[in-house]
XYZ file of C-alpha atoms in Angstrom:
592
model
C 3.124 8.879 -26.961
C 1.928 11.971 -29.181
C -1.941 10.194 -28.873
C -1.275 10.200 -25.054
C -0.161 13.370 -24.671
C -2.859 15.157 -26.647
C -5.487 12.882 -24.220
C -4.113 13.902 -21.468
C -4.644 17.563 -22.800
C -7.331 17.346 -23.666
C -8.547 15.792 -19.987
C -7.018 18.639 -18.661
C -8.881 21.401 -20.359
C -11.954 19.364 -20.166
C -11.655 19.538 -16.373
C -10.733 23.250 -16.289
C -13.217 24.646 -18.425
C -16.427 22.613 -17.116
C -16.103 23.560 -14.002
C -16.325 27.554 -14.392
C -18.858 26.590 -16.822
C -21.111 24.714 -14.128
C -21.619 28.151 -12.491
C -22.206 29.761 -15.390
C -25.150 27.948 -16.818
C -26.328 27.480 -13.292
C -26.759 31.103 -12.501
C -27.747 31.787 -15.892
C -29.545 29.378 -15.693
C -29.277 27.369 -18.980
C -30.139 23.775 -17.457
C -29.929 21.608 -20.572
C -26.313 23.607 -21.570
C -25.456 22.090 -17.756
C -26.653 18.879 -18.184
C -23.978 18.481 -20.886
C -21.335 20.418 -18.930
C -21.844 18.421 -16.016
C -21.442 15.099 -18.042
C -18.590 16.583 -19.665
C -17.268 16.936 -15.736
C -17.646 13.887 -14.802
C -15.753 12.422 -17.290
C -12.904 14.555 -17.205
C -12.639 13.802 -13.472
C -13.101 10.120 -14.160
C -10.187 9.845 -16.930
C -7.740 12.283 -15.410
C -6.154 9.868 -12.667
C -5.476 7.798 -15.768
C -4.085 9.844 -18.266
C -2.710 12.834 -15.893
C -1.881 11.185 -12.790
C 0.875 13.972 -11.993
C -1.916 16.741 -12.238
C -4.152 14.831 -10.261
C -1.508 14.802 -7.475
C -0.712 18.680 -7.720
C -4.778 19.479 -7.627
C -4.603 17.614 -4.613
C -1.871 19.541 -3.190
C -3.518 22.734 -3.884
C -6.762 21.779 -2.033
C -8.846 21.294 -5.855
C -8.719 17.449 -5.117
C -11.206 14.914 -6.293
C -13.926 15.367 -3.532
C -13.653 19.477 -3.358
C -14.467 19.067 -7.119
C -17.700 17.098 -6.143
C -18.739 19.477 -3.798
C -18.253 22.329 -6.398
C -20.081 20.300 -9.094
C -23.095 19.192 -6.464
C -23.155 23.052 -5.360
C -23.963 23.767 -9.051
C -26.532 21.593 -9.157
C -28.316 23.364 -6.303
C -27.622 27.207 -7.597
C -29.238 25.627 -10.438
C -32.053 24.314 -8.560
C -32.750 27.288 -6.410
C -32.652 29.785 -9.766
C -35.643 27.377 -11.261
C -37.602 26.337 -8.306
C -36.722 28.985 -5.973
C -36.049 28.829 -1.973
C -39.385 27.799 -1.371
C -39.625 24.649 -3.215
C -39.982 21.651 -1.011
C -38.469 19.668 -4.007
C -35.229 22.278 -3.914
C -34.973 21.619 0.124
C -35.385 18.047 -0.275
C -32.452 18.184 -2.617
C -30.542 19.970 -0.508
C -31.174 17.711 2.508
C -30.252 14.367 0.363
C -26.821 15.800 -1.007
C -26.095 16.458 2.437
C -27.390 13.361 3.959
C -25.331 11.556 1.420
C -22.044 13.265 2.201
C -22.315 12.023 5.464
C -23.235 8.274 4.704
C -20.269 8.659 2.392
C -18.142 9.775 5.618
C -18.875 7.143 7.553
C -18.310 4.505 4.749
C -14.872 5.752 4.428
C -14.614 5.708 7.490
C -14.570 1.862 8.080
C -12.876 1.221 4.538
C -10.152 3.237 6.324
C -9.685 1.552 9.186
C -10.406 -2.093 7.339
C -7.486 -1.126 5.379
C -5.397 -0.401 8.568
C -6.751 -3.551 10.128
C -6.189 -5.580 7.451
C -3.633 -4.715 4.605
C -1.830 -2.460 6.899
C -0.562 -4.824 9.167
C 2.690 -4.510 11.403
C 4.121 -7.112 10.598
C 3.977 -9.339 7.038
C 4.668 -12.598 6.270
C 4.294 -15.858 3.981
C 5.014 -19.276 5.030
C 4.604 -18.284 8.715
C 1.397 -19.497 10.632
C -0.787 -16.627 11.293
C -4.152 -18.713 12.004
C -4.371 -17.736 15.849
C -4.744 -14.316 14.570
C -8.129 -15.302 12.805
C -7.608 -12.740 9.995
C -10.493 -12.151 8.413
C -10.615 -12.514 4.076
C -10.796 -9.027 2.883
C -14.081 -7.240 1.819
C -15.466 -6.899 -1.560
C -12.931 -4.484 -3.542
C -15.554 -2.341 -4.690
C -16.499 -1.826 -0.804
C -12.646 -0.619 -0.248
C -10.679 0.618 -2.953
C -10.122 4.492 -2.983
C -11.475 4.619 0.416
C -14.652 5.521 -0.636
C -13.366 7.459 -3.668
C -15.810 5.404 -5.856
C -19.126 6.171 -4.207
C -18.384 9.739 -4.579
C -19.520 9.214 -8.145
C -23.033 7.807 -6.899
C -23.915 11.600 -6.813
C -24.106 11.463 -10.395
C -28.003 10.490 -9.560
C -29.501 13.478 -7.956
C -26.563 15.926 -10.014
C -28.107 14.540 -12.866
C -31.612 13.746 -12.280
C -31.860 17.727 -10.550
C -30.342 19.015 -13.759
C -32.510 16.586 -15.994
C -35.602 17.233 -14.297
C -35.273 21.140 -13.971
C -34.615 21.411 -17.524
C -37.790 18.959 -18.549
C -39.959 20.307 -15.490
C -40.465 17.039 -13.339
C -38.811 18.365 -10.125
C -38.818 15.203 -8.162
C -35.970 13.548 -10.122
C -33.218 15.063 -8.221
C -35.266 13.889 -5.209
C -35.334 10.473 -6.554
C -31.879 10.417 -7.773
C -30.727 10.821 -4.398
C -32.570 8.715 -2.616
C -31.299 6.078 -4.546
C -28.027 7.181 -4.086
C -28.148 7.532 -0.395
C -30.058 3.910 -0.404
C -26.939 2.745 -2.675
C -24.377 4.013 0.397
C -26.577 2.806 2.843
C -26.505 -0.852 1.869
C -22.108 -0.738 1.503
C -22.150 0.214 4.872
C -24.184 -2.236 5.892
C -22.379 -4.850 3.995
C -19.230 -3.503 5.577
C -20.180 -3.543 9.089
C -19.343 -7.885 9.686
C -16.558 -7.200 7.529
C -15.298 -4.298 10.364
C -16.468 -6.717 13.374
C -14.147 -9.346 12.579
C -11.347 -7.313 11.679
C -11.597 -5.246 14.904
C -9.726 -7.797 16.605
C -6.308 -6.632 14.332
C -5.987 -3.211 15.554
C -3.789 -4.615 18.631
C -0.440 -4.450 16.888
C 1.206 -5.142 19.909
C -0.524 -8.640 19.778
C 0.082 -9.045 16.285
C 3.609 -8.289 16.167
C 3.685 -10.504 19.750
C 1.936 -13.818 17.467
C 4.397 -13.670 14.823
C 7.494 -13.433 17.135
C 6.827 -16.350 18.594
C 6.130 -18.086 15.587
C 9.528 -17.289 14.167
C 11.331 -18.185 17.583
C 9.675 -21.606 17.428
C 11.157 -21.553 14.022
C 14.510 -20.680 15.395
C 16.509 -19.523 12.234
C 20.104 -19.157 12.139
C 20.503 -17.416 9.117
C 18.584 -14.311 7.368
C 18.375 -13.040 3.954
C 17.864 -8.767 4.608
C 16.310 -6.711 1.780
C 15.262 -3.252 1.905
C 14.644 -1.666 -1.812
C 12.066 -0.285 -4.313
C 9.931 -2.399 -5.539
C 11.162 -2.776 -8.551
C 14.175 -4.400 -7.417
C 12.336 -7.394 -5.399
C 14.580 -9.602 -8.281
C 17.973 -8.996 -6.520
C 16.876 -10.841 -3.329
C 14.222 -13.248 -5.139
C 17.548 -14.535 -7.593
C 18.824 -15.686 -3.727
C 15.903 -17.877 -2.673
C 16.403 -20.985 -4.127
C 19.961 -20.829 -2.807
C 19.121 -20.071 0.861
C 16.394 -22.597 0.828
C 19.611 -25.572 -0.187
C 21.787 -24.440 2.607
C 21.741 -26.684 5.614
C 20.810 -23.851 8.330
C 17.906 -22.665 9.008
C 17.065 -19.591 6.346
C 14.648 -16.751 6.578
C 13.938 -13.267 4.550
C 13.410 -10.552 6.451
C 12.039 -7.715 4.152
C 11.094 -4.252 5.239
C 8.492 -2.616 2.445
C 4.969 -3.806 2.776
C 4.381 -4.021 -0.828
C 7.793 -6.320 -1.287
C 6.051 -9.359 0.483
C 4.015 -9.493 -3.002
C 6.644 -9.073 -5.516
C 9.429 -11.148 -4.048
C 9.379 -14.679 -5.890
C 8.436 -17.969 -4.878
C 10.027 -19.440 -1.574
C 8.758 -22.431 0.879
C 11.446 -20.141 2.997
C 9.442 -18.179 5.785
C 9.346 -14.385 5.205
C 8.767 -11.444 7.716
C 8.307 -7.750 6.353
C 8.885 -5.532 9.351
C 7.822 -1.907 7.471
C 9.346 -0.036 11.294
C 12.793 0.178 12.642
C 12.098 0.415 16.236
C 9.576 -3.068 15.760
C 12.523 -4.372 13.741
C 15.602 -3.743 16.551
C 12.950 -5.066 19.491
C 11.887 -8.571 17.352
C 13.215 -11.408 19.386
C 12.480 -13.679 16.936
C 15.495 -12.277 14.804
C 17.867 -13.344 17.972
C 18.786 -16.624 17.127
C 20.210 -15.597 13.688
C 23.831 -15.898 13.421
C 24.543 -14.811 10.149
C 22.737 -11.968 7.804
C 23.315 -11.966 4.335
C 22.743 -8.136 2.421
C 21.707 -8.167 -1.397
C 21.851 -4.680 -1.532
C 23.627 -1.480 -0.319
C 20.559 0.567 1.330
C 20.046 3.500 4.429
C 17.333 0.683 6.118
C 20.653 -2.001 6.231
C 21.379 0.106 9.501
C 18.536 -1.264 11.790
C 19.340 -4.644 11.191
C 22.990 -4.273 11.127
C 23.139 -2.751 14.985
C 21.373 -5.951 16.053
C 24.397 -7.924 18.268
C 24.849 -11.646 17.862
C 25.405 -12.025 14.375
C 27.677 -11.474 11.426
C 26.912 -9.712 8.362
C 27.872 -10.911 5.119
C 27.304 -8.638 1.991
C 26.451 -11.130 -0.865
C 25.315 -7.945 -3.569
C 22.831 -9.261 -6.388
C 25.138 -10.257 -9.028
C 29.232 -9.938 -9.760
C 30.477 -7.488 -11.977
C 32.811 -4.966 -12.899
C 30.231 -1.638 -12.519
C 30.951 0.353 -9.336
C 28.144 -1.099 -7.633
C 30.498 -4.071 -6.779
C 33.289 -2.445 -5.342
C 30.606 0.368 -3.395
C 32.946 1.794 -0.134
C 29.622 1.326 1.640
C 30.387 -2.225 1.592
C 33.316 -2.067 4.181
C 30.308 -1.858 7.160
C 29.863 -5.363 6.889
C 31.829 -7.946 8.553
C 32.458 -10.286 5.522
C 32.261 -9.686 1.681
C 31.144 -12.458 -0.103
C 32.137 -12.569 -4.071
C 31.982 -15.602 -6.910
C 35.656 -15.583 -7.756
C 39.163 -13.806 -8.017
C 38.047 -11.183 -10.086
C 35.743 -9.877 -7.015
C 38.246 -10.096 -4.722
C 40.430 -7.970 -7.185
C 37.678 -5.411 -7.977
C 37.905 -4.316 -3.906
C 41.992 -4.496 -3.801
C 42.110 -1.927 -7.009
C 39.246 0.252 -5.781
C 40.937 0.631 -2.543
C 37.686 1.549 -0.703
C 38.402 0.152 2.498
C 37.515 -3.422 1.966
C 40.297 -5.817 3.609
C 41.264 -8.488 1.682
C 40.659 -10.963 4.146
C 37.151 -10.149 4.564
C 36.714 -11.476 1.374
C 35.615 -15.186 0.170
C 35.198 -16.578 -2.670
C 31.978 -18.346 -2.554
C 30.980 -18.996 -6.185
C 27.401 -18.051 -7.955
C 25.575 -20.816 -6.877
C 22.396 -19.611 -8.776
C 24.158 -20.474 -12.005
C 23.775 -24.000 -11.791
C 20.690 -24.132 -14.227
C 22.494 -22.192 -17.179
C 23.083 -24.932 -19.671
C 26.528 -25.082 -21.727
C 25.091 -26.576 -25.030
C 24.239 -24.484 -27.874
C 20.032 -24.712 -28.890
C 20.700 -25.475 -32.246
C 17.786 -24.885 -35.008
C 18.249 -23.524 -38.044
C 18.367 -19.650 -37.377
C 20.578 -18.526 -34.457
C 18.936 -17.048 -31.267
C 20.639 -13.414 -29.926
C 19.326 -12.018 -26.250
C 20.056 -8.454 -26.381
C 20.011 -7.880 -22.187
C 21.087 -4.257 -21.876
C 21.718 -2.903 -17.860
C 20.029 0.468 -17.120
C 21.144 3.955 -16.950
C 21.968 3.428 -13.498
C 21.775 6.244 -10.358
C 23.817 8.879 -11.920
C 25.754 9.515 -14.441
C 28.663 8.182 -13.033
C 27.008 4.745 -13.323
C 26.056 5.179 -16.840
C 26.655 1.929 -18.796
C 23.263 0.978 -20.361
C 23.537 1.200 -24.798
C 19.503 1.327 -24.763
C 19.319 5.099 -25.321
C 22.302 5.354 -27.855
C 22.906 1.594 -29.174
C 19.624 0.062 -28.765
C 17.348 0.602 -31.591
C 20.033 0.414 -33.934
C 21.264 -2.994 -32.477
C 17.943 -4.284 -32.891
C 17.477 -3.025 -36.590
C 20.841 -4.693 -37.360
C 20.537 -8.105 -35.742
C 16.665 -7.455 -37.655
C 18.328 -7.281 -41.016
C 21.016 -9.921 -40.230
C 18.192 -12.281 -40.159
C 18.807 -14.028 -36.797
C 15.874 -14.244 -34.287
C 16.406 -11.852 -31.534
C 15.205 -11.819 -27.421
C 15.080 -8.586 -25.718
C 15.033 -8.530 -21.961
C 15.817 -5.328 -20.418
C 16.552 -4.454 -16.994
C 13.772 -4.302 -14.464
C 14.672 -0.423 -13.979
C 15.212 0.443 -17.779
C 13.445 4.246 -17.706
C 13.433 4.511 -14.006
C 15.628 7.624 -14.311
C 16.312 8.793 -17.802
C 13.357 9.186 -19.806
C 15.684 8.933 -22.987
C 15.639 5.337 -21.757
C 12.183 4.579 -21.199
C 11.446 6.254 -24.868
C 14.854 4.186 -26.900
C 12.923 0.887 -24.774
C 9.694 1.370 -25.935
C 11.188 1.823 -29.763
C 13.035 -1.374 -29.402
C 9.588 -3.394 -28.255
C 7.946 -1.748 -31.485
C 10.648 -2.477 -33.974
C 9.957 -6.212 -32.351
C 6.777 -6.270 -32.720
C 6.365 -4.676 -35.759
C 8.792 -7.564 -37.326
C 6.737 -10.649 -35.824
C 7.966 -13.618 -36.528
C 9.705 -15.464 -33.546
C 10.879 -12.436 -31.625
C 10.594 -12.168 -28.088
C 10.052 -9.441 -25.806
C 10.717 -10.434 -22.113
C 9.972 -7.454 -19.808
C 8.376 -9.314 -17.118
C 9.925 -11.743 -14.287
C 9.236 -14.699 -16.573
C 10.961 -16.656 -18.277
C 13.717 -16.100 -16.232
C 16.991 -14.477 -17.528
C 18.836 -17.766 -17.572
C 15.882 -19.249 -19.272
C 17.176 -16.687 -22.224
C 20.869 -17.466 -21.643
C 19.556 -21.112 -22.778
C 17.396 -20.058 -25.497
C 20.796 -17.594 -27.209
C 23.509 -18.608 -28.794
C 24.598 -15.771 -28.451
C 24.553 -12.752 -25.831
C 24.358 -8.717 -26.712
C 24.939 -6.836 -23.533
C 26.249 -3.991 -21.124
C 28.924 -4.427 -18.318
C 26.467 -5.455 -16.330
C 26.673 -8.706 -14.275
C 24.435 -10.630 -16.339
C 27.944 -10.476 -18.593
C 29.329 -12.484 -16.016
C 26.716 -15.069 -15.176
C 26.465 -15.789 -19.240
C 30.144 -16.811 -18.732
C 28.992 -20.186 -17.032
C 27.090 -21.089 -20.347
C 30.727 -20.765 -22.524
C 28.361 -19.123 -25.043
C 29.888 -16.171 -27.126
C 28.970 -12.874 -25.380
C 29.240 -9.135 -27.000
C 30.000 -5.870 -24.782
C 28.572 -2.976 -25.800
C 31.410 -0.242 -25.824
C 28.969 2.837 -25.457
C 31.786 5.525 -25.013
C 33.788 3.962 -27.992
C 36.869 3.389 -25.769
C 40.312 1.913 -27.113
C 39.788 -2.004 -26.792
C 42.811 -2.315 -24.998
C 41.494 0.626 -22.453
C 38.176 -0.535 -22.705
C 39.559 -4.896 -21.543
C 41.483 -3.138 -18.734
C 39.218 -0.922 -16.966
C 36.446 -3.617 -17.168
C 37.703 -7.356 -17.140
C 34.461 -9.303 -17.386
C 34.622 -7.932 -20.988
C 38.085 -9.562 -21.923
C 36.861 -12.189 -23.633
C 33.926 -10.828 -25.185
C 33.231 -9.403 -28.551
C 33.277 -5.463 -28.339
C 30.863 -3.942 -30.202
C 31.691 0.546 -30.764
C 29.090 2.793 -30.889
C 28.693 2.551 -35.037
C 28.165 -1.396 -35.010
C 30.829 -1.887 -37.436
C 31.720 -4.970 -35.693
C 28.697 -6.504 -35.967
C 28.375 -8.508 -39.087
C 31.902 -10.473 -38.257
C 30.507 -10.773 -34.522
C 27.097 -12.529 -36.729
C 29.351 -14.601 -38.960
C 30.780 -16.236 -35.819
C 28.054 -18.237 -35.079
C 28.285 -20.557 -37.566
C 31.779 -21.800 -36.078
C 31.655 -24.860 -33.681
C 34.314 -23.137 -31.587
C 34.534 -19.547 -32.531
C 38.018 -17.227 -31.728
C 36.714 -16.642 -28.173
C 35.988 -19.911 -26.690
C 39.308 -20.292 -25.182
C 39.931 -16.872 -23.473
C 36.071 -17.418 -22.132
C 37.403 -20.697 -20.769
C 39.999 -19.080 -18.868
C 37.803 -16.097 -17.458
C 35.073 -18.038 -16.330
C 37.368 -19.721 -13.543
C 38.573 -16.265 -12.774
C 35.205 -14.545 -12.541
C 33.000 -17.308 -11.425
C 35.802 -19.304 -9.682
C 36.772 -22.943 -10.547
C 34.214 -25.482 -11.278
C 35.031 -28.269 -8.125
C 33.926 -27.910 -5.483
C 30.863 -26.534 -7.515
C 29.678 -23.446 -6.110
C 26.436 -24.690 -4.136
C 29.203 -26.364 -1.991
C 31.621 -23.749 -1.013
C 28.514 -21.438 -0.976
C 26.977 -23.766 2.165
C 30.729 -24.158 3.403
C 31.064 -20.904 3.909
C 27.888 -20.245 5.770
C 28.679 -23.047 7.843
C 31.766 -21.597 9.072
C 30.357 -18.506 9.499
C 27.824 -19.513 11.804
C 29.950 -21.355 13.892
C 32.850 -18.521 14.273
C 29.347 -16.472 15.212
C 27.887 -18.994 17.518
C 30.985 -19.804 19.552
C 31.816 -15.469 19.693
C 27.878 -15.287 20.784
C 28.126 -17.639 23.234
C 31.641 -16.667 24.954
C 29.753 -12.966 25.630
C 26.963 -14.810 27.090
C 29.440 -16.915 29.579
C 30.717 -13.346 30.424
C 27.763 -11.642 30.850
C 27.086 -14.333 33.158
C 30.075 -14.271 35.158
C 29.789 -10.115 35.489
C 26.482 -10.402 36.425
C 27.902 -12.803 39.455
C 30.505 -10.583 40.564
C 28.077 -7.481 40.399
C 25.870 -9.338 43.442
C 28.908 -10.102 45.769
């Protein structure tokens, strides 16, 4: 971080100080002293996106943004040119006329990158698994053709900046010349490469059409039941972890997303998915009208446009059970069902008292669980997953040990010599810093240990990959307490605020049969020692709170998960089709 920090510094100062300096040894003129300045320029503006991307975004903001800072630099060049070769000099007016004819070029290059863009990766409508080849959309160009809109070829003016302030200071005053007729030659030839590439895509700037295809598409697909996930990016996981579910149910499934970039980072599904980024397009997609049941992962503003479409009944299924506030949210009353795994869900909403009837909740299982195996792994040195939540919106929510716990959990399970898995949550750092920073400690301490350790911080392996791998779990009220529970594994809450047990049991029940581990980690070494038991003091009371967290094991939870869909759809389909019958009959009576 401290290595960072003084690079991005010294970017910064770089960037400040050449550019005052440009003028100065222009006017002066001192044309070797700007050769180096200039250099010195161009490197500051190529490294400062990289290490000071917020000061990139305020220059912007305050009109010094990266092409007003080639214009200033290519300005230079010609002060420079004019002091040594004066007005007069053909040379100095050819200069002039190729730094001008190659802003324009430029222009018109980003220009069609632009609108490629738009054409292209800017569509209306997204999808996967949905047939799109009547659209003939065309493979994308070359990157280098695209990417920054053009920002790249603004550094192709490095040839007559340089060869101007080269050749003035040596005294050959055609290399400017030649530098940009290169360049201008250079921009010339990726607008002529781009010009096919624009041709074929021209045929996507019809929205209307495009959003028209892949309606009918979906209506020949007729689904009857929708996944709906609005979010950051970041938290693509709590709709991918439903995917493989949807896709066993016997109705017709689909995942209707609505941020462009979430069509990428959602997992793999044979399921067909639509991203529709706009509300209005959203509310007027017919192919959404056959669905009789929506099912919500999260609690978001965007659940609005698809919860004012008619026909259908909205289930909120959340992205994991568990006793953080998130699962008893008095948003969640909107919805015309609540779906939970067991009786502790259905207990959460009666003690909140948030506006949540009871019978609006069923008890449908965790039907993702089924992989989580129930055997020990076995080896000679025992396997931990530390899994710590996040710090969470506000601090309200605040349940993650990372910034207080976490580096000394990891030093202690370290010196206890057992091998230890970190996985984090996706949005670890997101909002406290403190996090981000006590995250990045516990990756080092990790690494520097080597060994067998494992650092999981991407999608893969999965978290119940881990749960397999552990015999034993380290984490946060979280629900990944909960969905350890179907493995019968030992399981340790963290108990961040250092709460009575007794307090601490009541106020969050997923944690009654876990190992509590304070602030201090006193508990620790007996919590270690407990491994080596075949059935250690827990395994009974985690017996009895996996049936009442997770629900009871028959019908297994794939089952009563499809059962209740199935009903569902049916209560929706016979309501939908009753208004229809009376729309009918008052559309009779309003022609006698």
């Amino acid at each position: 971080m401290q290595a960072s920090s003084w690079r991005g510094r010294a970017t910064s100062a770089a960037l400040f100080l050449s550019y005052p300096l440009l003028m100065v040894t222009a006017l002066w003129p001192l044309p070797w002293a700007f050769v180096v300045v200039a250099a010195v320029s161009y490197l500051a503006d190529n490294q400062v996106p990289r290490v000071t991307p917020a000061l990139n975004e305020i220059l912007s903001k305050v009109h010094l943004g990266v092409t007003l800072r080639f214009v200033i630099r290519e300005t230079a060049t010609l002060l420079l040119a004019v002091r040594v070769l004066g007005a007069d000099s053909s040379w100095f007016i050819a200069l002039a006329a190729g730094m001008f004819l190659l802003h324009g070029a430029r222009s018109v290059q980003t220009t069609l990158a632009f609108y490629l863009n738009r054409w292209v990766n800017v569509l209306p409508v997204v999808t996967r698994n949905v047939d799109l080849t009547a659209l003939r959309i065309p493979p994308p160009p070359p990157a280098a053709l695209v990417s920054y809109k053009g920002a790249r070829l603004l550094y192709l003016d490095i040839l007559p900046v340089g060869g101007a302030a080269v050749g003035v200071a040596a005294g050959v005053s055609w290399l400017g010349v030649a530098g940009a007729a290169i360049a201008l030659a250079a921009c010339a030839g990726s607008i002529v490469a781009l010009l096919p590439h624009f041709r074929r895509a021209a045929v996507l700037r019809d929205r209307d059409r495009v959003i028209e295809h892949v309606d009918e598409q979906v209506r020949a697909y007729d689904p009857e039941v929708a996944l709906y996930f609005s979010g950051s990016l970041d938290s693509a996981y709590q709709a991918s972890m439903w995917l493989n579910t949807l896709a066993r149910i016997e109705r017709r499934a689909i995942v209707v997303l609505r941020e462009r970039g979430m069509v990428d980072k959602l997992g793999p599904t044979t399921l067909p998915v639509v991203c529709i980024p706009s509300g209005t397009d959203l509310m007027n997609f017919r192919g959404l009208d056959s669905i009789r049941v929506t099912l919500f992962a999260s609690n978001v503003g965007k659940n609005i446009h698809m919860l004012r479409l008619p026909g259908h009944r909205s289930v909120f299924i959340g992205h994991g059970d568990s006793d953080k506030e998130a699962s008893f949210n008095p948003f969640t009353k909107v919805y015309d069902k609540v779906w939970v795994a067991g009786q502790a869900g259905r207990d959460r909403y009666i003690k909140a008292n948030v506006g949540v009837r009871d019978e609006d909740v069923d008890e449908v299982g965790r039907p993702q669980l089924a992989g989580i195996s129930t055997t020990r792994p076995g080896g000679s040195q025992q396997t931990v997953l530390y899994a710590p939540t996040w710090e969470g919106w506000q601090d309200d929510l605040f349940h993650t040990s990372i910034i207080t716990m976490g580096p000394k959990i990891v030093k202690a399970l370290l010196k206890s010599g057992v091998r230890v898995i970190y996985k984090p949550h996706p949005l670890t750092g997101h909002r406290d810093p403190a996090a981000g920073s006590a995250h990045r400690k516990v990756m080092s301490l990790l690494a520097a240990a080597g060994g067998n350790h494992r650092t999981v911080t991407g999608p893969e392996p999965h978290l119940y990959e881990c749960f397999n791998e552990a015999d034993l779990l380290i984490s946060d009220i979280s629900s990944v307490v909960a969905d350890f529970l179907a493995s019968g594994k030992p399981y340790v809450v963290t108990n961040v605020a250092g709460r009575p047990d007794e307090e601490f049991k009541e106020r969050y029940p997923s944690a009654d049969a876990a190992y509590l581990l304070g602030p201090a980690l006193r508990e620790l070494p007996e919590i270690i020692a407990e491994l080596g038991r075949d059935e250690d003091a827990m395994a009974g009371a985690r017996r009895k709170l996996k049936t009442y967290l997770l629900g009871p094991d028959q019908p297994d939870a794939m089952t009563r998960f499809n059962a209740a869909v199935n009903a569902l759809y049916d209560q929706a389909a016979e309501r939908a089709a009753a208004a229809a019958s009376s729309q009918a009959t008052d559309q009779v009576e309003s022609r006698k």
